[in-house]
Coordinates of C-alpha atoms and ligand atoms in Angstrom, one line a residue:
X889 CA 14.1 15.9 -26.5
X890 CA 12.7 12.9 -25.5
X891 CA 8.4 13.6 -24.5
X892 CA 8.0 12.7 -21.0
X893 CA 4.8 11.5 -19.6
X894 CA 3.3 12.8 -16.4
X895 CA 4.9 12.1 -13.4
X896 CA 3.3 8.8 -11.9
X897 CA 1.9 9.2 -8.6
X898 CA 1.7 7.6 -5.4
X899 CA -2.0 6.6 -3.8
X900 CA -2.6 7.5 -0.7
X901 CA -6.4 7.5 0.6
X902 CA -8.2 9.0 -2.8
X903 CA -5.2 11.2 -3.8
X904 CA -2.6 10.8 -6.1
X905 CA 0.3 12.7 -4.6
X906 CA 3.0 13.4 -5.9
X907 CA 6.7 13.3 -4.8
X908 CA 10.6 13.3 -6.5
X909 CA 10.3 12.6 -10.1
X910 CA 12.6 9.4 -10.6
X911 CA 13.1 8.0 -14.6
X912 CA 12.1 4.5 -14.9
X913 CA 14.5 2.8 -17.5
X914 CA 14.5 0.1 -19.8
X915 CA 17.3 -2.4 -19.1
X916 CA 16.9 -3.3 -23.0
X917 CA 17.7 0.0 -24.0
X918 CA 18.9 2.8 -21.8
X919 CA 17.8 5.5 -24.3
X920 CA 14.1 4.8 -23.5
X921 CA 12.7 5.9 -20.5
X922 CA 9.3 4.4 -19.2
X923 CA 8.3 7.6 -17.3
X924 CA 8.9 9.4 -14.2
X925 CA 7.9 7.7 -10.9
X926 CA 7.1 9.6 -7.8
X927 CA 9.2 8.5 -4.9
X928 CA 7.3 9.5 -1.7
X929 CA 8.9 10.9 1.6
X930 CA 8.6 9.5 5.5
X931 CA 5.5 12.1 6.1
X932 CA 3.8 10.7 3.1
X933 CA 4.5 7.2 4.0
X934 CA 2.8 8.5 7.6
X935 CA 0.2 9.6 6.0
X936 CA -0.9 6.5 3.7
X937 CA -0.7 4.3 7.1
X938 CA -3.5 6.7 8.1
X939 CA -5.2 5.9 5.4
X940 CA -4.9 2.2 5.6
X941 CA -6.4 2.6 9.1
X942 CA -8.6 4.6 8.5
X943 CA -9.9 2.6 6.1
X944 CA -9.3 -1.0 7.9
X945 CA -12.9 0.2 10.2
X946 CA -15.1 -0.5 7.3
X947 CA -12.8 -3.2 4.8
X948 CA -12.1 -4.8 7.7
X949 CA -16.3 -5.8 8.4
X950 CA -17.1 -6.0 4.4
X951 CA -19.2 -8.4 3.1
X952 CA -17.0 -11.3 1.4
X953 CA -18.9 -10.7 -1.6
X954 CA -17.7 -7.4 -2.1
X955 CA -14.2 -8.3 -1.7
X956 CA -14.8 -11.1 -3.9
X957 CA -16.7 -8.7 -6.7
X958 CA -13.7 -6.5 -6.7
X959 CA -11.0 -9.0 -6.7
X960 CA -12.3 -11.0 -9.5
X961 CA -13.1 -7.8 -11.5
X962 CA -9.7 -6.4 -11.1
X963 CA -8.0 -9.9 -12.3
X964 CA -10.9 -9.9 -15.4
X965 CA -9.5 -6.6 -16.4
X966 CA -5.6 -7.5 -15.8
X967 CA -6.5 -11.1 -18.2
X968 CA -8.1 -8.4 -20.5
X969 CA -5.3 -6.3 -20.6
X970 CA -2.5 -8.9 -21.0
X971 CA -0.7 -7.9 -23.8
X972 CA -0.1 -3.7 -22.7
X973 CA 0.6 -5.4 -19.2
X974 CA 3.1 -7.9 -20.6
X975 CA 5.1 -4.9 -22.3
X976 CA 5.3 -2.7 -19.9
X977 CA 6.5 -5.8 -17.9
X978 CA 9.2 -6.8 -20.3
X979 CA 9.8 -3.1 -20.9
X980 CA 10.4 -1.9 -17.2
X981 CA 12.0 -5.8 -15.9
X982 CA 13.9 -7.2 -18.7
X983 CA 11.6 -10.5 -18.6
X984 CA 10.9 -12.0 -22.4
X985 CA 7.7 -10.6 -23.5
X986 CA 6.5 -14.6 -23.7
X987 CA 7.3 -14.5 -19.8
X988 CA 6.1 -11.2 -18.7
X989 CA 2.9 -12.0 -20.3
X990 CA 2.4 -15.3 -18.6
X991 CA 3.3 -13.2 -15.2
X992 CA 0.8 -11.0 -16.0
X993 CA -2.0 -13.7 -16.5
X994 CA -0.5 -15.6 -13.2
X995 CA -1.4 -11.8 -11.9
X996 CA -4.6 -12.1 -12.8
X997 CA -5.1 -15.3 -12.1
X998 CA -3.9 -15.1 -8.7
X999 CA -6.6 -12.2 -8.3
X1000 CA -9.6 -14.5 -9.0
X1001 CA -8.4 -17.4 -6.7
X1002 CA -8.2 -14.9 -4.3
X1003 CA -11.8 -13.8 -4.8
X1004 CA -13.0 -17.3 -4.4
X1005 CA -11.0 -17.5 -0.8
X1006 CA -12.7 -14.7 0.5
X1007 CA -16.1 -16.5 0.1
X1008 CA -14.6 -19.8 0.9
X1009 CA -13.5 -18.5 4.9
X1010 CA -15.1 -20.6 7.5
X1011 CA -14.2 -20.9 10.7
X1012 CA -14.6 -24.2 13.2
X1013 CA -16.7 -25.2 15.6
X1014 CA -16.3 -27.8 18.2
X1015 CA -17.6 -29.3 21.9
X1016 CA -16.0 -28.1 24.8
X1017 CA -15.0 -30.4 27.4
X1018 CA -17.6 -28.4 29.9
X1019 CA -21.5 -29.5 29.6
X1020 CA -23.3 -26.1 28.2
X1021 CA -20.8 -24.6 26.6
X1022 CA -19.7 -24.1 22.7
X1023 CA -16.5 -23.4 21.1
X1024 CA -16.3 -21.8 18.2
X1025 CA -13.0 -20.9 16.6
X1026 CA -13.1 -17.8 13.5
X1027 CA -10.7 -15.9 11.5
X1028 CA -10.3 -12.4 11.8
X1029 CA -8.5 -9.9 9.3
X1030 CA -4.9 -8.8 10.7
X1031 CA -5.3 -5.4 10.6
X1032 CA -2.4 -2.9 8.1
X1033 CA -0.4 -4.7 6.6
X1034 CA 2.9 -3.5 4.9
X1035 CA 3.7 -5.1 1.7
X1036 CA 6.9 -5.0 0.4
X1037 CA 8.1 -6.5 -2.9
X1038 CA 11.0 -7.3 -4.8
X1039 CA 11.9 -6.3 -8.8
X1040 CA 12.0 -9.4 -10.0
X1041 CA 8.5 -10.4 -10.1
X1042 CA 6.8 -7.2 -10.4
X1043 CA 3.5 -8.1 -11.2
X1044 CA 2.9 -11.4 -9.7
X1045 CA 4.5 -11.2 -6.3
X1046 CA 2.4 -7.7 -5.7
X1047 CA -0.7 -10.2 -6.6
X1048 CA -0.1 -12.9 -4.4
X1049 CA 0.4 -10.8 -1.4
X1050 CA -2.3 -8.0 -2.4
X1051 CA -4.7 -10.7 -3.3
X1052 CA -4.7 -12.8 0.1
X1053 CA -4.5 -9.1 2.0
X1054 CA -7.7 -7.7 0.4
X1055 CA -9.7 -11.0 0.5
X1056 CA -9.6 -11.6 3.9
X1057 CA -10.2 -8.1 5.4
X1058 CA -6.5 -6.3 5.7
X1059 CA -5.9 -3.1 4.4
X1060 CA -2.5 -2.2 3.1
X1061 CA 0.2 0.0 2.7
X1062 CA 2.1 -1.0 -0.6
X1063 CA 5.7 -0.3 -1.0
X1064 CA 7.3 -1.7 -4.5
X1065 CA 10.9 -2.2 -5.6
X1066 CA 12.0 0.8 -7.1
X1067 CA 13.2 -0.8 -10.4
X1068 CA 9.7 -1.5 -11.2
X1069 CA 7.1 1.0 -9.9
X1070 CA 5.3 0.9 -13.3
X1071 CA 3.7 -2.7 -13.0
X1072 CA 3.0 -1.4 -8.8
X1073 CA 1.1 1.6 -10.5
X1074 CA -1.0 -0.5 -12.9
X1075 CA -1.8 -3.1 -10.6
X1076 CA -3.0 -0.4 -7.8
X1077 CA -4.8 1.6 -10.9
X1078 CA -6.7 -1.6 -11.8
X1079 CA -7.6 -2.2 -8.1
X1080 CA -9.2 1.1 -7.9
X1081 CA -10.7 1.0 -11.5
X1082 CA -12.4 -2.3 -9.9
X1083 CA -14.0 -0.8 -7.2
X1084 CA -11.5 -1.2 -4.5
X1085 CA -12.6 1.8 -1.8
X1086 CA -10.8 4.6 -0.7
X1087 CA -7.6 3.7 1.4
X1088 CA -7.8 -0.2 1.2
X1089 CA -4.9 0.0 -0.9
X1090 CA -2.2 2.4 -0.5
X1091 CA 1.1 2.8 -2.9
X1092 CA 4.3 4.5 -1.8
X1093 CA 6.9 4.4 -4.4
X1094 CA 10.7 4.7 -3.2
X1095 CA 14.4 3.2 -2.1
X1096 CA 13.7 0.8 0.8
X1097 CA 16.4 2.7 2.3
X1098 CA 14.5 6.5 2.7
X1099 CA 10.7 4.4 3.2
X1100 CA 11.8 1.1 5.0
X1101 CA 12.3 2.5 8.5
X1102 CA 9.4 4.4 9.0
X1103 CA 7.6 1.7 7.8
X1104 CA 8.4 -1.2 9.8
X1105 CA 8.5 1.5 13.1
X1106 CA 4.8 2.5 12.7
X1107 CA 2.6 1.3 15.4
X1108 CA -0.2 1.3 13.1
X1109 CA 1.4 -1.7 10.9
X1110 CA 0.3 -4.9 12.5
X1111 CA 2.3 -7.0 9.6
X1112 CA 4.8 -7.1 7.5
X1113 CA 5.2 -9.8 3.9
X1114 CA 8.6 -9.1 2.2
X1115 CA 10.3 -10.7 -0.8
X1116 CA 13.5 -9.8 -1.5
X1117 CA 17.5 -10.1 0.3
X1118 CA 18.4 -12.3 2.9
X1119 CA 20.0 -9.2 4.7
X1120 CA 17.1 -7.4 4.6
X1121 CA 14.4 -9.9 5.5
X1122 CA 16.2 -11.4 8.8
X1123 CA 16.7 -7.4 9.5
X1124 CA 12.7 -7.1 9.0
X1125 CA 12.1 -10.0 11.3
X1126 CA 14.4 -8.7 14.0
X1127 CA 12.7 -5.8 14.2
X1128 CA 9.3 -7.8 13.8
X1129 CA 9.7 -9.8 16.3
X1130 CA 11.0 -6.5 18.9
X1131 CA 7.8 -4.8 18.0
X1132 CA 5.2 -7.9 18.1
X1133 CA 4.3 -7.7 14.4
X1134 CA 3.7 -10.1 12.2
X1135 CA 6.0 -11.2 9.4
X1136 CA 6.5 -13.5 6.3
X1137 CA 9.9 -12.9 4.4
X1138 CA 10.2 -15.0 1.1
X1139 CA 14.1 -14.4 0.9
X1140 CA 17.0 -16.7 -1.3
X1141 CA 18.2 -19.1 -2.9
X1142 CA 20.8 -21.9 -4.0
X1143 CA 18.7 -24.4 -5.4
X1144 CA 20.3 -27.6 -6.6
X1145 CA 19.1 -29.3 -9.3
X1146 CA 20.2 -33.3 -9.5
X1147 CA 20.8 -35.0 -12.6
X1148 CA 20.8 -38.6 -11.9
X1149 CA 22.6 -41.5 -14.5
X1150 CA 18.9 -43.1 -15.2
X1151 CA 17.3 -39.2 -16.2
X1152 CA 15.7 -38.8 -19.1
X1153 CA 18.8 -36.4 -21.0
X1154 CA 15.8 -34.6 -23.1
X1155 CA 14.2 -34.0 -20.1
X1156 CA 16.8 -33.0 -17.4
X1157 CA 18.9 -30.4 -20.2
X1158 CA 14.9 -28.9 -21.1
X1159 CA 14.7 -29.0 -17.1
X1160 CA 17.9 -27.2 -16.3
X1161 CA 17.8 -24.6 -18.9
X1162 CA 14.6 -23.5 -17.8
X1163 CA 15.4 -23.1 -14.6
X1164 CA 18.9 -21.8 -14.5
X1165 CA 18.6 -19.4 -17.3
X1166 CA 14.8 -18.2 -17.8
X1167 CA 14.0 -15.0 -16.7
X1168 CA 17.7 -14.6 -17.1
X1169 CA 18.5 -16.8 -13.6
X1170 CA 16.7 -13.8 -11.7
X1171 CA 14.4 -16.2 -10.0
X1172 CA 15.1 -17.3 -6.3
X1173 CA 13.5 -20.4 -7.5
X1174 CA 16.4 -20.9 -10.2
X1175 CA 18.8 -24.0 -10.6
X1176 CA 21.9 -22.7 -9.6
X1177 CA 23.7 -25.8 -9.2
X1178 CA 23.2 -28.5 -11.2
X1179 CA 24.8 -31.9 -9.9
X1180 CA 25.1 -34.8 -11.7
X1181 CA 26.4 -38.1 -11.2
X1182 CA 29.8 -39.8 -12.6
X1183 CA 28.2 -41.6 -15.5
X1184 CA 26.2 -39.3 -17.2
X1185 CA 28.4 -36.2 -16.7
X1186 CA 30.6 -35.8 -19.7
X1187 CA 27.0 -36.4 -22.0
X1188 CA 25.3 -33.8 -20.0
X1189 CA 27.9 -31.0 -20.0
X1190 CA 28.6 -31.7 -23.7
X1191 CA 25.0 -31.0 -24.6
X1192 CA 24.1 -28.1 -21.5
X1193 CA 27.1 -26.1 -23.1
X1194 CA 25.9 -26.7 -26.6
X1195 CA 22.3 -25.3 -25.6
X1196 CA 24.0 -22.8 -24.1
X1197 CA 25.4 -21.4 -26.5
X1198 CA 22.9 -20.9 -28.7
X1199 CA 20.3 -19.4 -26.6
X1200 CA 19.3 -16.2 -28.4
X1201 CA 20.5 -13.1 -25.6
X1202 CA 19.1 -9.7 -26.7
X1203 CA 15.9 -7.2 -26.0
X1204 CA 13.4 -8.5 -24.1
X1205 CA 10.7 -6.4 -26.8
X1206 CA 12.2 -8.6 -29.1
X1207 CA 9.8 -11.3 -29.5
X1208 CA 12.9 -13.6 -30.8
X1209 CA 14.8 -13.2 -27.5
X1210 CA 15.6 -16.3 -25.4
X1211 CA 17.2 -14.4 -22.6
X1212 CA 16.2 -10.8 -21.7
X1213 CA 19.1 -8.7 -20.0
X1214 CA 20.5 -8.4 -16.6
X1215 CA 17.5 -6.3 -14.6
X1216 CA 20.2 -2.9 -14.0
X1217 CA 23.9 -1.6 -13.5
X1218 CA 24.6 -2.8 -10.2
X1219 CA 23.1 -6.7 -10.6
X1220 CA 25.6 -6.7 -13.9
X1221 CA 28.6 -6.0 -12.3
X1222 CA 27.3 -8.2 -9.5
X1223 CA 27.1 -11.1 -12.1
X1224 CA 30.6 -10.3 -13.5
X1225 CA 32.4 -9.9 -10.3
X1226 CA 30.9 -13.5 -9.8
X1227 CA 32.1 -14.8 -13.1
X1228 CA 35.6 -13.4 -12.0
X1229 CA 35.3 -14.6 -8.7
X1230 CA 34.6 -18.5 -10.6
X1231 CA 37.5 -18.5 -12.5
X1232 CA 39.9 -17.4 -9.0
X1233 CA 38.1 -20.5 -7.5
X1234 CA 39.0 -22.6 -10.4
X1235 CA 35.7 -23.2 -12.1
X1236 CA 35.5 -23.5 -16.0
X1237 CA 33.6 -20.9 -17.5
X1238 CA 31.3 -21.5 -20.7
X1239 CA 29.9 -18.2 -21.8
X1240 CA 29.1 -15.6 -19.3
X1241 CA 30.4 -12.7 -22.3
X1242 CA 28.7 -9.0 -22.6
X1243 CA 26.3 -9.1 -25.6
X1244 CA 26.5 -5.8 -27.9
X1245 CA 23.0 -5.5 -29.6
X1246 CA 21.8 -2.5 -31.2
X1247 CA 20.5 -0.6 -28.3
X1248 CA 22.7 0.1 -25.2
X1249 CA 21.4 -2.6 -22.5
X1250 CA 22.1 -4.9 -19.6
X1251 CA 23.2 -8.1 -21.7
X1252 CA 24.9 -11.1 -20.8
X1253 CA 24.9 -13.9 -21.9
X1254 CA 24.1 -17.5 -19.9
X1255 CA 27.2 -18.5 -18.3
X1256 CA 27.3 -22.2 -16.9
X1257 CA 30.1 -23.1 -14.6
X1258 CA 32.3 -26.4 -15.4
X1259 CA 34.2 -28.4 -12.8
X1260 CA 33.2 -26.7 -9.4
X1261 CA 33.0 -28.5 -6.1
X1262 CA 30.5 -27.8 -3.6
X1263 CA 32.9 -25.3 -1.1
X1264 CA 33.6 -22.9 -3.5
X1265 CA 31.5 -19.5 -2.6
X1266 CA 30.1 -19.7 -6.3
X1267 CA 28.4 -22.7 -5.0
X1268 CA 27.2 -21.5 -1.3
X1269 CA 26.2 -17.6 -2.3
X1270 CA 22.9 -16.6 -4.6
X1271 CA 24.3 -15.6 -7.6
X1272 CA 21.0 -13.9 -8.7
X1273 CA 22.2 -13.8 -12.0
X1274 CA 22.5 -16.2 -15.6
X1275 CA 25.2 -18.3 -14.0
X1276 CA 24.3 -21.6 -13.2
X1277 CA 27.1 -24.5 -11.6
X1278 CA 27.6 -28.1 -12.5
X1279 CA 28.9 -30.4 -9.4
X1280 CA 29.9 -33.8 -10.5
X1281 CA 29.2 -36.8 -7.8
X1282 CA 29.5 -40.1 -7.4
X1283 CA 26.1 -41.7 -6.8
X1284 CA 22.5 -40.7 -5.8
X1285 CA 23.9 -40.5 -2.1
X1286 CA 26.3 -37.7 -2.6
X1287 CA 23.6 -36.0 -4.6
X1288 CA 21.5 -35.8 -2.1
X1289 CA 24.2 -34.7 0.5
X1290 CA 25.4 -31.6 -1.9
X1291 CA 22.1 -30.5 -2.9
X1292 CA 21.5 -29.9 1.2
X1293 CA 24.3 -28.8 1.8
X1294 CA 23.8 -25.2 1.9
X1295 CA 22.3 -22.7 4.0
X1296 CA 19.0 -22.4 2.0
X1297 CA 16.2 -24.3 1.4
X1298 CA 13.8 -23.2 -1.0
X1299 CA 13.0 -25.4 -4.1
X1300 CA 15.4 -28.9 -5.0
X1301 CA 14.7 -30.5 -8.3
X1302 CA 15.5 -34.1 -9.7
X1303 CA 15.7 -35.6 -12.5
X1304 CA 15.4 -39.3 -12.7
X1305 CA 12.9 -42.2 -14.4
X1306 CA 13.8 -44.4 -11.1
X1307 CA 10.4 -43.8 -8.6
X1308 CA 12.9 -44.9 -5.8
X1309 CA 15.0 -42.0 -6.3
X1310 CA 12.5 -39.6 -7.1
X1311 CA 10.1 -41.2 -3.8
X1312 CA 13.6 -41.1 -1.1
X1313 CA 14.3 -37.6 -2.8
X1314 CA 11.1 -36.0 -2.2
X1315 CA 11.6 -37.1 1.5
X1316 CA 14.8 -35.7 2.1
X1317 CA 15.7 -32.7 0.1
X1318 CA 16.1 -30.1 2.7
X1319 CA 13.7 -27.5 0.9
X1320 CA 10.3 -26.0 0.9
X1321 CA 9.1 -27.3 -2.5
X1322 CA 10.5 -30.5 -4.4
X1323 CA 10.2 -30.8 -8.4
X1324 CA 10.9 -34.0 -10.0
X1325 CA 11.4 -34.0 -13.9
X1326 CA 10.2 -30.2 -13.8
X1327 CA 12.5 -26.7 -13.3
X1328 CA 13.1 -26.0 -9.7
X1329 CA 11.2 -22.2 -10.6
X1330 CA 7.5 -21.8 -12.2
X1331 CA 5.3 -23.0 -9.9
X1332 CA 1.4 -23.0 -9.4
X1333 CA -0.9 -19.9 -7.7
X1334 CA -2.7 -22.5 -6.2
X1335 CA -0.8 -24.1 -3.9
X1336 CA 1.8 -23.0 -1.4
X1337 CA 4.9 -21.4 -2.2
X1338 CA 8.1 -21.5 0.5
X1339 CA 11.1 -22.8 1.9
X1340 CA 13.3 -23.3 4.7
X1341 CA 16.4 -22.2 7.0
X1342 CA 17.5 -18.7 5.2
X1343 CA 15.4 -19.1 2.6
X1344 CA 12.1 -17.9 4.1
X1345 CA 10.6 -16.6 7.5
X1346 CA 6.9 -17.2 8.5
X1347 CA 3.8 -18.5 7.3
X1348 CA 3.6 -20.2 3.7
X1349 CA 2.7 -17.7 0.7
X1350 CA -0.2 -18.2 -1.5
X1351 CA -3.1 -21.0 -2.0
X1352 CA -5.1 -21.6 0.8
X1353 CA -2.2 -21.7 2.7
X1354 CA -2.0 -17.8 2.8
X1355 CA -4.8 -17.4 5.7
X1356 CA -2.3 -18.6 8.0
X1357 CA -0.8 -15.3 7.7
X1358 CA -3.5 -13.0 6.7
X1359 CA -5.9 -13.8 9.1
X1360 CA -5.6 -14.3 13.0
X1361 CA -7.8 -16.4 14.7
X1362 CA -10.3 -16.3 17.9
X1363 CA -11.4 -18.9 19.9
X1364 CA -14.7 -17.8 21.7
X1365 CA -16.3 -20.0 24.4
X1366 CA -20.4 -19.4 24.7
X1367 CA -21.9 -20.8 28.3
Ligands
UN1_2418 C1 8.5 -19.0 -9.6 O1 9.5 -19.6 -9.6 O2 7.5 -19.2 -10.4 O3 11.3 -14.0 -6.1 C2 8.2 -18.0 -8.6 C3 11.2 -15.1 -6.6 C4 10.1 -16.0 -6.0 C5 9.1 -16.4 -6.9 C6 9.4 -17.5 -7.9 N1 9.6 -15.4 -4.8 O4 11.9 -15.5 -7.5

């Protein structure tokens, strides 16, 4: 028998409540179980959006250095506790423990610039056009806010939308994926360890599908930030929008990453590796098409498929692992039914092969896609997965027009030692964040995070940029 833990609970005001034990499995090794999870029910969800405002009448009128003080403690003691963090990271997500530890310090990171925005809120003040009388304009916290995050990013994301929350006022009700309720716990644990009061934060663990509803349909949520499906974000939205709530949705991606005759090859192959296949391509940032023009094709594919090949797939505890495994069951067969659905379209496949390793897990290994043209659905859908395309064009023109042409908009990389190219592409690429010579994923906490069309809904994420969504603002007039 295997020891089980105690069932992890979900917060709601100063309780830890409990709720249907749910096993929390390693995607490395289906023979170790994290622990058991508590997956709360409607009247408990009910019940922590009490809480939240309840709570919201004293948060909401907090002194900025209290919110700072506890921010910056709780990302202190997340920096502290990198390494446990980082493995229970890799252990519950499947990320490299190299990347789940720099997530965690992003985390934390993310935390303290957070603290410093709380103290850095001003407000503006200006003449009015009547003799007499001022104007002053302010920021005000939103009110409840429901967070709701995906898998894939389970420490960071919670960060970036728990940080801006707290700092400016909101109280919240947290809802994590259900893949990864373990880095949820922590970061809600450390919160409170930090001196976050009673029902400022609240966590309800759960399937979208029992939780989501009741959620969104609660009059006392005055906002809603989601990362996660297309689908499901324009389905929050609608309903958003019926019931006068706020919303941000941070939602796909098919981000093209061009690879122009003039690049650097050292560069753009370091580029593209990184971004298709790091974090095993589970990024919504990720290059998922690569296109490249006519006359550096046949060197690039030659040595993408070469590099390919000998990234190093396995446990994501090992620390020699390249690529960690497919994040569950269903985002596998996903991936394969993909891979099929590339070779019916007439793509040449390099790689994409099931990995046996010593323990049971989710591997497969990088898979890039030879000889596709821009229709074919492998080139218009998110994939998700390690599967990256290559598109071969003519010039710098075409480029440009396949890398837009799809119905996302997120992140659009280039790589190219011609400051022509790289100054018309950074104009035109249809997308919310433009790399040049760098991965289309990994980006700073600093600055704002977002994209376009399908790809995302609402107000920028993170940076500064983040009050346009957290706050509200009030114009008053003095005579
Ligand atoms: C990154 O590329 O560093 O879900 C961040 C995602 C994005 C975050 C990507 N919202 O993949």
């Amino acid at each position: 028998m295997r020891q089980r833990e105690a069932v992890h609970c979900n917060l709601i005001g100063d309780q830890w409540v409990g709720g249907a034990p749910t096993p929390n499995v390693n995607p490395s090794d289906w023979a170790d179980e994290i622990g058991l999870y508590a997956h709360a029910d409607a009247s408990q969800l009910g019940a922590a959006v009490a809480a939240a405002r309840a709570a919201f009448e004293t948060w909401s009128v907090s002194s900025p250095q209290t919110r700072f003080d506890v921010l910056d403690r709780a990302g202190t003691l997340i920096l502290e506790r990198r390494d446990t963090l980082g493995q229970l990271l890799a252990r519950e997500e499947g990320k490299i423990l190299a990347e789940a530890t720099a997530e965690v310090v992003r985390a934390g990171m993310v935390l303290k610039f957070f603290a410093g925005e709380a103290v850095r809120m001003a407000g503006d003040r200006m003449d009015s056009v009547r003799q007499g009388v001022d104007v002053e304009v302010t920021r005000e916290p939103v009110g409840v806010i429901a967070i709701i995050t995906p898998w894939n990013f389970p420490i960071a994301i919670p960060a970036w939308k728990l940080g801006p929350a707290l700092a400016f006022g909101n109280t919240v009700v947290f809802k994590p994926a259900e893949l990864t309720p373990g880095c949820a716990h922590a970061l809600v644990s450390i919160l409170r360890e930090a001196g976050l009061p009673t029902g400022v934060v609240n966590l309800v663990m759960g399937r979208g599908s029992v939780l989501g509803d009741a959620l969104l349909d609660s009059p006392d949520i005055d906002g809603v930030s989601f990362t996660g499906s297309v689908p499901t974000g324009r389905r929050i939205a609608a309903r958003c929008a019926q019931a006068t709530k706020r919303v941000q949705c941070e939602m796909g991606g098919k981000n093209p990453m061009v690879v122009l005759d003039d690049a650097d090859m050292n560069v753009a192959i370091a580029a593209c590796i990184n971004g298709a296949f790091f974090s095993t391509g589970q990024r919504c940032t990720a290059s998922s098409r690569l296109i490249v023009t006519k006359g550096v094709h046949e060197r690039f594919i030659k040595a993408m498929s070469e590099r390919v090949a000998s990234l190093k797939v396995g446990s994501a505890l090992d620390p020699a692992t390249e690529i960690g495994p497919v994040v569950d069951q269903k985002q596998f067969e996903s991936n394969l039914d993909y891979l099929d659905l590339a070779h019916n379209e007439g793509a040449k496949i390099v790689g994409g092969q099931k990995v046996k390793q010593a323990t049971e897990g989710w591997f497969l290994s990088p898979a890039l896609l030879l000889d596709t043209t821009p229709s074919m659905r492998v080139n218009r859908e998110e994939i998700f997965g390690p599967i990256a395309s290559v598109i071969r064009v003519a010039d710098y023109e075409e480029a440009v027009a396949v890398a837009n042409d799809t119905e996302f908009g997120l992140s659009a990389g280039i790589c190219t030692t011609s400051l022509r190219h790289a100054r018309d592409f950074k104009r035109r690429a249809r997308a919310g964040m433009v790399m040049v010579n760098l991965p289309t994923a990994g980006v700073d906490y600093h600055a704002p995070f977002g994209g376009r069309r399908a790809s995302s809904f609402g107000p920028r994420e993170q940076g500064s940029y983040a009050r346009e969504f957290y706050t509200i603002v009030k114009t008053c007039y003095t005579g």
